[in-house]
Structure formats: C-alpha cells, structure tokens
C-alpha cells in the first residue's frame, strides 16, 4: 500500500504568500504581560482605552480582557492624508469619540506605528481635550520608517523589522485582518 501524498489545502490562513512572523501563542503571552503591566500602573486611575479603527480591533479585544481594572473603551477612526505615496501628517477624523475624555487617563490603542505621523497628530488632537494623561499602546512598532522620532510608545507588543505585515487586525487592501497570527506578505504585488 503506497501512502497518498499529503495535500495541504490553500486557505486564507494557510496561504503561500504569507510567512508567519508571530504565532497566536507568542501574541497571547506578550499581551498578558502588557495587561499585567497596565493593571499595575493604572490601579488608581480613571482609564479609557481609545482604539484606533479598524486595525486595533483585535488587539483592543484581547488587551482589555487582561486588564483587571474598572475601565471604559471608546473608538476613533482617522484617515491619514497621503500626497502620492507620502504621508503628509494631516489627519482627518472620520469617527470621533462618543464621550469627552476630560480628566480621564487615556491609553490610545493602535495596531502599528510606522512613520508615527498619524499617532503624533492624534495625540495632539486628544491632548487639546483636557485629558489627565495620554499614553500609547501599540501592538507593533516598526521603527525603521519613523519620521516622528520623538513619539514615545509607552506599551509595545513587539518591535519588528521594516516588512509589510498582516493579520491580527492589520490589513493589506482590506484583506487579512481575520488572521489570528501576524504574517509577512512575501509578495505584496500578489494581494
Ligand atoms: P503611520 O505611523 O502614520 O505611518 O501609520 C501607521 C498606520 O499605517 C497603521 O495604523 C496601519 O494602518 C498602517 N500600516 C503601517 N505599516 C503597516 C503594515 O506593515 N501592515 C499593515 N498596515 C500598516
Ligand atoms: Mg491604523
């Protein structure tokens, strides 16, 4: 009896154009650490997690469930203006917060910081609204393309090299946000 060669079906999660960078287990372990740290540091604060749509939705869902504190969540959606391929740093608010953040201790929850232009502008906007404190939690930090080098990321999941990644909320042309892990897109022209 000869064994049939095993055929691995190509699916959305098992796709030859993707190379796993961070597994579900690595992600869960790191987020548990971040949650424990935030739980310690915000024990006597009035915490609001502000998720930046859409990329942060998965990170937000996991992060808030490992912060053992009284907290509220809110969301914003912003679009960064691009001048051709270059980000200009102008940010348009597409969906604003549903409640004021005056006197609150805000943590902005973002999927990835690349140039840092979007987040720098977002911090300026939220800073003008009288929050008690504003900090940043970014699931990924890609420092190489950073333009705003003075932007401080207070809570970072993972620092990665300058590759285009998808999954865990991050997309390529709207696709791949539902991957439960982070993958490098091997050939971005093939999306
Ligand atoms: P920046 O820091 O203003 O350049 O913008 C960061 C935003 O660009 C992120 O919130 C993502 O929406 C997007 N982005 C940057 N790098 C990647 C990537 O590798 N994969 C998917 N989206 C990315
Ligand atoms: Mg984003």
PDB file of N, CA, C and O in Angstrom, residues 108-163:
ATOM      1  N   UNK A 108      -4.190  55.277  24.152  1.00  0.00           N
ATOM      2  CA  UNK A 108      -4.549  55.088  22.747  1.00  0.00           C
ATOM      3  C   UNK A 108      -4.058  53.706  22.335  1.00  0.00           C
ATOM      4  O   UNK A 108      -2.891  53.355  22.554  1.00  0.00           O
ATOM      5  N   UNK A 109      -4.959  52.918  21.759  1.00  0.00           N
ATOM      6  CA  UNK A 109      -4.634  51.541  21.378  1.00  0.00           C
ATOM      7  C   UNK A 109      -4.536  51.480  19.855  1.00  0.00           C
ATOM      8  O   UNK A 109      -5.522  51.708  19.148  1.00  0.00           O
ATOM      9  N   UNK A 110      -3.338  51.200  19.358  1.00  0.00           N
ATOM     10  CA  UNK A 110      -3.077  51.247  17.913  1.00  0.00           C
ATOM     11  C   UNK A 110      -2.503  49.916  17.445  1.00  0.00           C
ATOM     12  O   UNK A 110      -1.925  49.168  18.236  1.00  0.00           O
ATOM     13  N   UNK A 111      -2.693  49.603  16.168  1.00  0.00           N
ATOM     14  CA  UNK A 111      -2.168  48.337  15.645  1.00  0.00           C
ATOM     15  C   UNK A 111      -0.657  48.380  15.422  1.00  0.00           C
ATOM     16  O   UNK A 111       0.068  47.486  15.829  1.00  0.00           O
ATOM     17  N   UNK A 112      -0.196  49.450  14.763  1.00  0.00           N
ATOM     18  CA  UNK A 112       1.232  49.511  14.408  1.00  0.00           C
ATOM     19  C   UNK A 112       1.644  50.973  14.252  1.00  0.00           C
ATOM     20  O   UNK A 112       0.859  51.782  13.768  1.00  0.00           O
ATOM     21  N   UNK A 113       2.838  51.297  14.700  1.00  0.00           N
ATOM     22  CA  UNK A 113       3.389  52.629  14.452  1.00  0.00           C
ATOM     23  C   UNK A 113       4.496  52.479  13.414  1.00  0.00           C
ATOM     24  O   UNK A 113       5.419  51.700  13.587  1.00  0.00           O
ATOM     25  N   UNK A 114       4.323  53.242  12.346  1.00  0.00           N
ATOM     26  CA  UNK A 114       5.234  53.164  11.201  1.00  0.00           C
ATOM     27  C   UNK A 114       6.008  54.490  11.149  1.00  0.00           C
ATOM     28  O   UNK A 114       6.977  54.663  11.872  1.00  0.00           O
ATOM     29  N   UNK A 115       5.543  55.460  10.366  1.00  0.00           N
ATOM     30  CA  UNK A 115       6.206  56.781  10.364  1.00  0.00           C
ATOM     31  C   UNK A 115       5.955  57.514  11.679  1.00  0.00           C
ATOM     32  O   UNK A 115       6.735  58.375  12.076  1.00  0.00           O
ATOM     33  N   UNK A 116       4.823  57.227  12.329  1.00  0.00           N
ATOM     34  CA  UNK A 116       4.462  57.916  13.567  1.00  0.00           C
ATOM     35  C   UNK A 116       3.662  59.187  13.332  1.00  0.00           C
ATOM     36  O   UNK A 116       3.241  59.846  14.284  1.00  0.00           O
ATOM     37  N   UNK A 117       3.424  59.525  12.072  1.00  0.00           N
ATOM     38  CA  UNK A 117       2.713  60.776  11.757  1.00  0.00           C
ATOM     39  C   UNK A 117       1.268  60.748  12.251  1.00  0.00           C
ATOM     40  O   UNK A 117       0.787  61.702  12.861  1.00  0.00           O
ATOM     41  N   UNK A 118       0.564  59.651  12.006  1.00  0.00           N
ATOM     42  CA  UNK A 118      -0.848  59.546  12.405  1.00  0.00           C
ATOM     43  C   UNK A 118      -0.997  59.699  13.915  1.00  0.00           C
ATOM     44  O   UNK A 118      -1.807  60.503  14.404  1.00  0.00           O
ATOM     45  N   UNK A 119      -0.197  58.959  14.655  1.00  0.00           N
ATOM     46  CA  UNK A 119      -0.330  58.950  16.108  1.00  0.00           C
ATOM     47  C   UNK A 119       0.116  60.280  16.733  1.00  0.00           C
ATOM     48  O   UNK A 119      -0.478  60.747  17.700  1.00  0.00           O
ATOM     49  N   UNK A 120       1.135  60.895  16.164  1.00  0.00           N
ATOM     50  CA  UNK A 120       1.599  62.194  16.675  1.00  0.00           C
ATOM     51  C   UNK A 120       0.464  63.206  16.592  1.00  0.00           C
ATOM     52  O   UNK A 120       0.182  63.938  17.536  1.00  0.00           O
ATOM     53  N   UNK A 121      -0.224  63.227  15.463  1.00  0.00           N
ATOM     54  CA  UNK A 121      -1.339  64.157  15.262  1.00  0.00           C
ATOM     55  C   UNK A 121      -2.516  63.798  16.177  1.00  0.00           C
ATOM     56  O   UNK A 121      -3.151  64.682  16.755  1.00  0.00           O
ATOM     57  N   UNK A 122      -2.773  62.513  16.322  1.00  0.00           N
ATOM     58  CA  UNK A 122      -3.877  62.065  17.171  1.00  0.00           C
ATOM     59  C   UNK A 122      -3.634  62.457  18.636  1.00  0.00           C
ATOM     60  O   UNK A 122      -4.555  62.904  19.328  1.00  0.00           O
ATOM     61  N   UNK A 123      -2.407  62.324  19.092  1.00  0.00           N
ATOM     62  CA  UNK A 123      -2.073  62.722  20.465  1.00  0.00           C
ATOM     63  C   UNK A 123      -2.300  64.229  20.627  1.00  0.00           C
ATOM     64  O   UNK A 123      -2.870  64.671  21.628  1.00  0.00           O
ATOM     65  N   UNK A 124      -1.899  65.022  19.632  1.00  0.00           N
ATOM     66  CA  UNK A 124      -2.119  66.480  19.691  1.00  0.00           C
ATOM     67  C   UNK A 124      -3.607  66.790  19.802  1.00  0.00           C
ATOM     68  O   UNK A 124      -4.030  67.619  20.608  1.00  0.00           O
ATOM     69  N   UNK A 125      -4.415  66.102  18.995  1.00  0.00           N
ATOM     70  CA  UNK A 125      -5.865  66.342  18.991  1.00  0.00           C
ATOM     71  C   UNK A 125      -6.451  65.993  20.363  1.00  0.00           C
ATOM     72  O   UNK A 125      -7.187  66.777  20.960  1.00  0.00           O
ATOM     73  N   UNK A 126      -6.107  64.821  20.894  1.00  0.00           N
ATOM     74  CA  UNK A 126      -6.688  64.381  22.169  1.00  0.00           C
ATOM     75  C   UNK A 126      -6.145  65.199  23.342  1.00  0.00           C
ATOM     76  O   UNK A 126      -6.843  65.436  24.330  1.00  0.00           O
ATOM     77  N   UNK A 127      -4.894  65.660  23.209  1.00  0.00           N
ATOM     78  CA  UNK A 127      -4.263  66.462  24.255  1.00  0.00           C
ATOM     79  C   UNK A 127      -4.997  67.785  24.463  1.00  0.00           C
ATOM     80  O   UNK A 127      -5.035  68.319  25.567  1.00  0.00           O
ATOM     81  N   UNK A 128      -5.609  68.286  23.402  1.00  0.00           N
ATOM     82  CA  UNK A 128      -6.305  69.577  23.495  1.00  0.00           C
ATOM     83  C   UNK A 128      -7.670  69.430  24.190  1.00  0.00           C
ATOM     84  O   UNK A 128      -8.387  70.397  24.367  1.00  0.00           O
ATOM     85  N   UNK A 129      -8.033  68.213  24.577  1.00  0.00           N
ATOM     86  CA  UNK A 129      -9.371  67.987  25.159  1.00  0.00           C
ATOM     87  C   UNK A 129      -9.341  67.781  26.664  1.00  0.00           C
ATOM     88  O   UNK A 129     -10.306  67.312  27.253  1.00  0.00           O
ATOM     89  N   UNK A 130      -8.199  68.103  27.282  1.00  0.00           N
ATOM     90  CA  UNK A 130      -8.141  68.132  28.745  1.00  0.00           C
ATOM     91  C   UNK A 130      -8.064  66.797  29.443  1.00  0.00           C
ATOM     92  O   UNK A 130      -8.487  66.670  30.595  1.00  0.00           O
ATOM     93  N   UNK A 131      -7.482  65.803  28.774  1.00  0.00           N
ATOM     94  CA  UNK A 131      -7.285  64.506  29.450  1.00  0.00           C
ATOM     95  C   UNK A 131      -6.262  64.682  30.565  1.00  0.00           C
ATOM     96  O   UNK A 131      -5.379  65.540  30.493  1.00  0.00           O
ATOM     97  N   UNK A 132      -6.399  63.855  31.590  1.00  0.00           N
ATOM     98  CA  UNK A 132      -5.431  63.883  32.692  1.00  0.00           C
ATOM     99  C   UNK A 132      -4.073  63.352  32.221  1.00  0.00           C
ATOM    100  O   UNK A 132      -3.024  63.894  32.570  1.00  0.00           O
ATOM    101  N   UNK A 133      -4.106  62.295  31.429  1.00  0.00           N
ATOM    102  CA  UNK A 133      -2.871  61.738  30.864  1.00  0.00           C
ATOM    103  C   UNK A 133      -3.206  61.012  29.573  1.00  0.00           C
ATOM    104  O   UNK A 133      -4.332  60.538  29.395  1.00  0.00           O
ATOM    105  N   UNK A 134      -2.225  60.969  28.676  1.00  0.00           N
ATOM    106  CA  UNK A 134      -2.399  60.229  27.420  1.00  0.00           C
ATOM    107  C   UNK A 134      -1.160  59.377  27.188  1.00  0.00           C
ATOM    108  O   UNK A 134      -0.036  59.890  27.166  1.00  0.00           O
ATOM    109  N   UNK A 135      -1.369  58.091  27.056  1.00  0.00           N
ATOM    110  CA  UNK A 135      -0.263  57.192  26.727  1.00  0.00           C
ATOM    111  C   UNK A 135      -0.636  56.368  25.501  1.00  0.00           C
ATOM    112  O   UNK A 135      -1.802  56.348  25.092  1.00  0.00           O
ATOM    113  N   UNK A 136       0.359  55.680  24.949  1.00  0.00           N
ATOM    114  CA  UNK A 136       0.150  54.916  23.717  1.00  0.00           C
ATOM    115  C   UNK A 136       0.486  53.452  23.936  1.00  0.00           C
ATOM    116  O   UNK A 136       1.546  53.128  24.484  1.00  0.00           O
ATOM    117  N   UNK A 137      -0.437  52.584  23.503  1.00  0.00           N
ATOM    118  CA  UNK A 137      -0.140  51.148  23.445  1.00  0.00           C
ATOM    119  C   UNK A 137      -0.231  50.745  21.982  1.00  0.00           C
ATOM    120  O   UNK A 137      -1.281  50.874  21.357  1.00  0.00           O
ATOM    121  N   UNK A 138       0.875  50.287  21.423  1.00  0.00           N
ATOM    122  CA  UNK A 138       0.850  49.835  20.037  1.00  0.00           C
ATOM    123  C   UNK A 138       1.246  48.367  19.986  1.00  0.00           C
ATOM    124  O   UNK A 138       2.259  47.972  20.559  1.00  0.00           O
ATOM    125  N   UNK A 139       0.439  47.582  19.305  1.00  0.00           N
ATOM    126  CA  UNK A 139       0.735  46.155  19.210  1.00  0.00           C
ATOM    127  C   UNK A 139       2.095  45.931  18.545  1.00  0.00           C
ATOM    128  O   UNK A 139       2.919  45.168  19.016  1.00  0.00           O
ATOM    129  N   UNK A 140       2.335  46.656  17.441  1.00  0.00           N
ATOM    130  CA  UNK A 140       3.620  46.530  16.752  1.00  0.00           C
ATOM    131  C   UNK A 140       4.315  47.883  16.643  1.00  0.00           C
ATOM    132  O   UNK A 140       3.655  48.920  16.554  1.00  0.00           O
ATOM    133  N   UNK A 141       5.619  47.841  16.630  1.00  0.00           N
ATOM    134  CA  UNK A 141       6.436  49.035  16.434  1.00  0.00           C
ATOM    135  C   UNK A 141       7.434  48.718  15.330  1.00  0.00           C
ATOM    136  O   UNK A 141       8.221  47.783  15.455  1.00  0.00           O
ATOM    137  N   UNK A 142       7.324  49.497  14.233  1.00  0.00           N
ATOM    138  CA  UNK A 142       8.245  49.324  13.107  1.00  0.00           C
ATOM    139  C   UNK A 142       9.110  50.589  13.073  1.00  0.00           C
ATOM    140  O   UNK A 142       8.753  51.571  12.424  1.00  0.00           O
ATOM    141  N   UNK A 143      10.229  50.616  13.800  1.00  0.00           N
ATOM    142  CA  UNK A 143      10.951  51.876  13.993  1.00  0.00           C
ATOM    143  C   UNK A 143      11.688  52.406  12.767  1.00  0.00           C
ATOM    144  O   UNK A 143      11.922  53.617  12.676  1.00  0.00           O
ATOM    145  N   UNK A 144      12.021  51.540  11.817  1.00  0.00           N
ATOM    146  CA  UNK A 144      12.886  51.986  10.718  1.00  0.00           C
ATOM    147  C   UNK A 144      12.306  53.143   9.882  1.00  0.00           C
ATOM    148  O   UNK A 144      13.019  54.105   9.604  1.00  0.00           O
ATOM    149  N   UNK A 145      11.021  53.085   9.488  1.00  0.00           N
ATOM    150  CA  UNK A 145      10.486  54.208   8.684  1.00  0.00           C
ATOM    151  C   UNK A 145      10.057  55.426   9.509  1.00  0.00           C
ATOM    152  O   UNK A 145       9.466  56.356   8.955  1.00  0.00           O
ATOM    153  N   UNK A 146      10.345  55.439  10.795  1.00  0.00           N
ATOM    154  CA  UNK A 146       9.845  56.504  11.683  1.00  0.00           C
ATOM    155  C   UNK A 146      10.321  57.885  11.232  1.00  0.00           C
ATOM    156  O   UNK A 146      11.495  58.113  11.006  1.00  0.00           O
ATOM    157  N   UNK A 147       9.374  58.805  11.107  1.00  0.00           N
ATOM    158  CA  UNK A 147       9.685  60.215  10.819  1.00  0.00           C
ATOM    159  C   UNK A 147       9.612  60.990  12.127  1.00  0.00           C
ATOM    160  O   UNK A 147      10.477  61.792  12.446  1.00  0.00           O
ATOM    161  N   UNK A 148       8.551  60.717  12.907  1.00  0.00           N
ATOM    162  CA  UNK A 148       8.364  61.389  14.204  1.00  0.00           C
ATOM    163  C   UNK A 148       9.150  60.610  15.263  1.00  0.00           C
ATOM    164  O   UNK A 148       8.602  59.796  16.005  1.00  0.00           O
ATOM    165  N   UNK A 149      10.455  60.867  15.317  1.00  0.00           N
ATOM    166  CA  UNK A 149      11.318  60.058  16.182  1.00  0.00           C
ATOM    167  C   UNK A 149      11.140  60.374  17.667  1.00  0.00           C
ATOM    168  O   UNK A 149      11.596  59.624  18.522  1.00  0.00           O
ATOM    169  N   UNK A 150      10.479  61.504  17.966  1.00  0.00           N
ATOM    170  CA  UNK A 150      10.272  61.837  19.386  1.00  0.00           C
ATOM    171  C   UNK A 150       8.974  61.234  19.938  1.00  0.00           C
ATOM    172  O   UNK A 150       8.655  61.405  21.114  1.00  0.00           O
ATOM    173  N   UNK A 151       8.216  60.510  19.106  1.00  0.00           N
ATOM    174  CA  UNK A 151       6.969  59.880  19.568  1.00  0.00           C
ATOM    175  C   UNK A 151       7.302  58.749  20.545  1.00  0.00           C
ATOM    176  O   UNK A 151       8.063  57.842  20.212  1.00  0.00           O
ATOM    177  N   UNK A 152       6.714  58.832  21.749  1.00  0.00           N
ATOM    178  CA  UNK A 152       7.012  57.802  22.754  1.00  0.00           C
ATOM    179  C   UNK A 152       5.894  56.759  22.775  1.00  0.00           C
ATOM    180  O   UNK A 152       4.733  57.099  22.986  1.00  0.00           O
ATOM    181  N   UNK A 153       6.259  55.502  22.547  1.00  0.00           N
ATOM    182  CA  UNK A 153       5.279  54.414  22.650  1.00  0.00           C
ATOM    183  C   UNK A 153       5.466  53.797  24.035  1.00  0.00           C
ATOM    184  O   UNK A 153       6.525  53.254  24.340  1.00  0.00           O
ATOM    185  N   UNK A 154       4.446  53.924  24.872  1.00  0.00           N
ATOM    186  CA  UNK A 154       4.589  53.521  26.275  1.00  0.00           C
ATOM    187  C   UNK A 154       4.474  52.012  26.454  1.00  0.00           C
ATOM    188  O   UNK A 154       5.117  51.446  27.332  1.00  0.00           O
ATOM    189  N   UNK A 155       3.610  51.376  25.672  1.00  0.00           N
ATOM    190  CA  UNK A 155       3.421  49.922  25.768  1.00  0.00           C
ATOM    191  C   UNK A 155       3.515  49.345  24.361  1.00  0.00           C
ATOM    192  O   UNK A 155       2.683  49.665  23.505  1.00  0.00           O
ATOM    193  N   UNK A 156       4.532  48.519  24.118  1.00  0.00           N
ATOM    194  CA  UNK A 156       4.742  47.937  22.791  1.00  0.00           C
ATOM    195  C   UNK A 156       4.614  46.423  22.876  1.00  0.00           C
ATOM    196  O   UNK A 156       5.220  45.805  23.756  1.00  0.00           O
ATOM    197  N   UNK A 157       3.841  45.841  21.946  1.00  0.00           N
ATOM    198  CA  UNK A 157       3.763  44.387  21.891  1.00  0.00           C
ATOM    199  C   UNK A 157       5.079  43.807  21.386  1.00  0.00           C
ATOM    200  O   UNK A 157       5.804  43.134  22.108  1.00  0.00           O
ATOM    201  N   UNK A 158       5.413  44.132  20.142  1.00  0.00           N
ATOM    202  CA  UNK A 158       6.626  43.605  19.517  1.00  0.00           C
ATOM    203  C   UNK A 158       7.235  44.676  18.614  1.00  0.00           C
ATOM    204  O   UNK A 158       6.521  45.382  17.908  1.00  0.00           O
ATOM    205  N   UNK A 159       8.569  44.740  18.619  1.00  0.00           N
ATOM    206  CA  UNK A 159       9.294  45.585  17.664  1.00  0.00           C
ATOM    207  C   UNK A 159       9.627  44.693  16.468  1.00  0.00           C
ATOM    208  O   UNK A 159      10.145  43.585  16.649  1.00  0.00           O
ATOM    209  N   UNK A 160       9.279  45.166  15.268  1.00  0.00           N
ATOM    210  CA  UNK A 160       9.520  44.320  14.081  1.00  0.00           C
ATOM    211  C   UNK A 160      10.374  45.062  13.055  1.00  0.00           C
ATOM    212  O   UNK A 160      10.483  46.285  13.084  1.00  0.00           O
ATOM    213  N   UNK A 161      10.945  44.291  12.133  1.00  0.00           N
ATOM    214  CA  UNK A 161      11.734  44.918  11.081  1.00  0.00           C
ATOM    215  C   UNK A 161      10.817  45.548  10.025  1.00  0.00           C
ATOM    216  O   UNK A 161       9.604  45.365  10.052  1.00  0.00           O
ATOM    217  N   UNK A 162      11.432  46.249   9.093  1.00  0.00           N
ATOM    218  CA  UNK A 162      10.675  47.035   8.116  1.00  0.00           C
ATOM    219  C   UNK A 162      10.098  46.171   6.993  1.00  0.00           C
ATOM    220  O   UNK A 162      10.534  46.246   5.850  1.00  0.00           O
ATOM    221  N   UNK A 163       9.113  45.348   7.361  1.00  0.00           N
ATOM    222  CA  UNK A 163       8.421  44.498   6.373  1.00  0.00           C
ATOM    223  C   UNK A 163       6.935  44.774   6.485  1.00  0.00           C
ATOM    224  O   UNK A 163       6.458  45.131   7.557  1.00  0.00           O
TER     225      UNK A 163
END
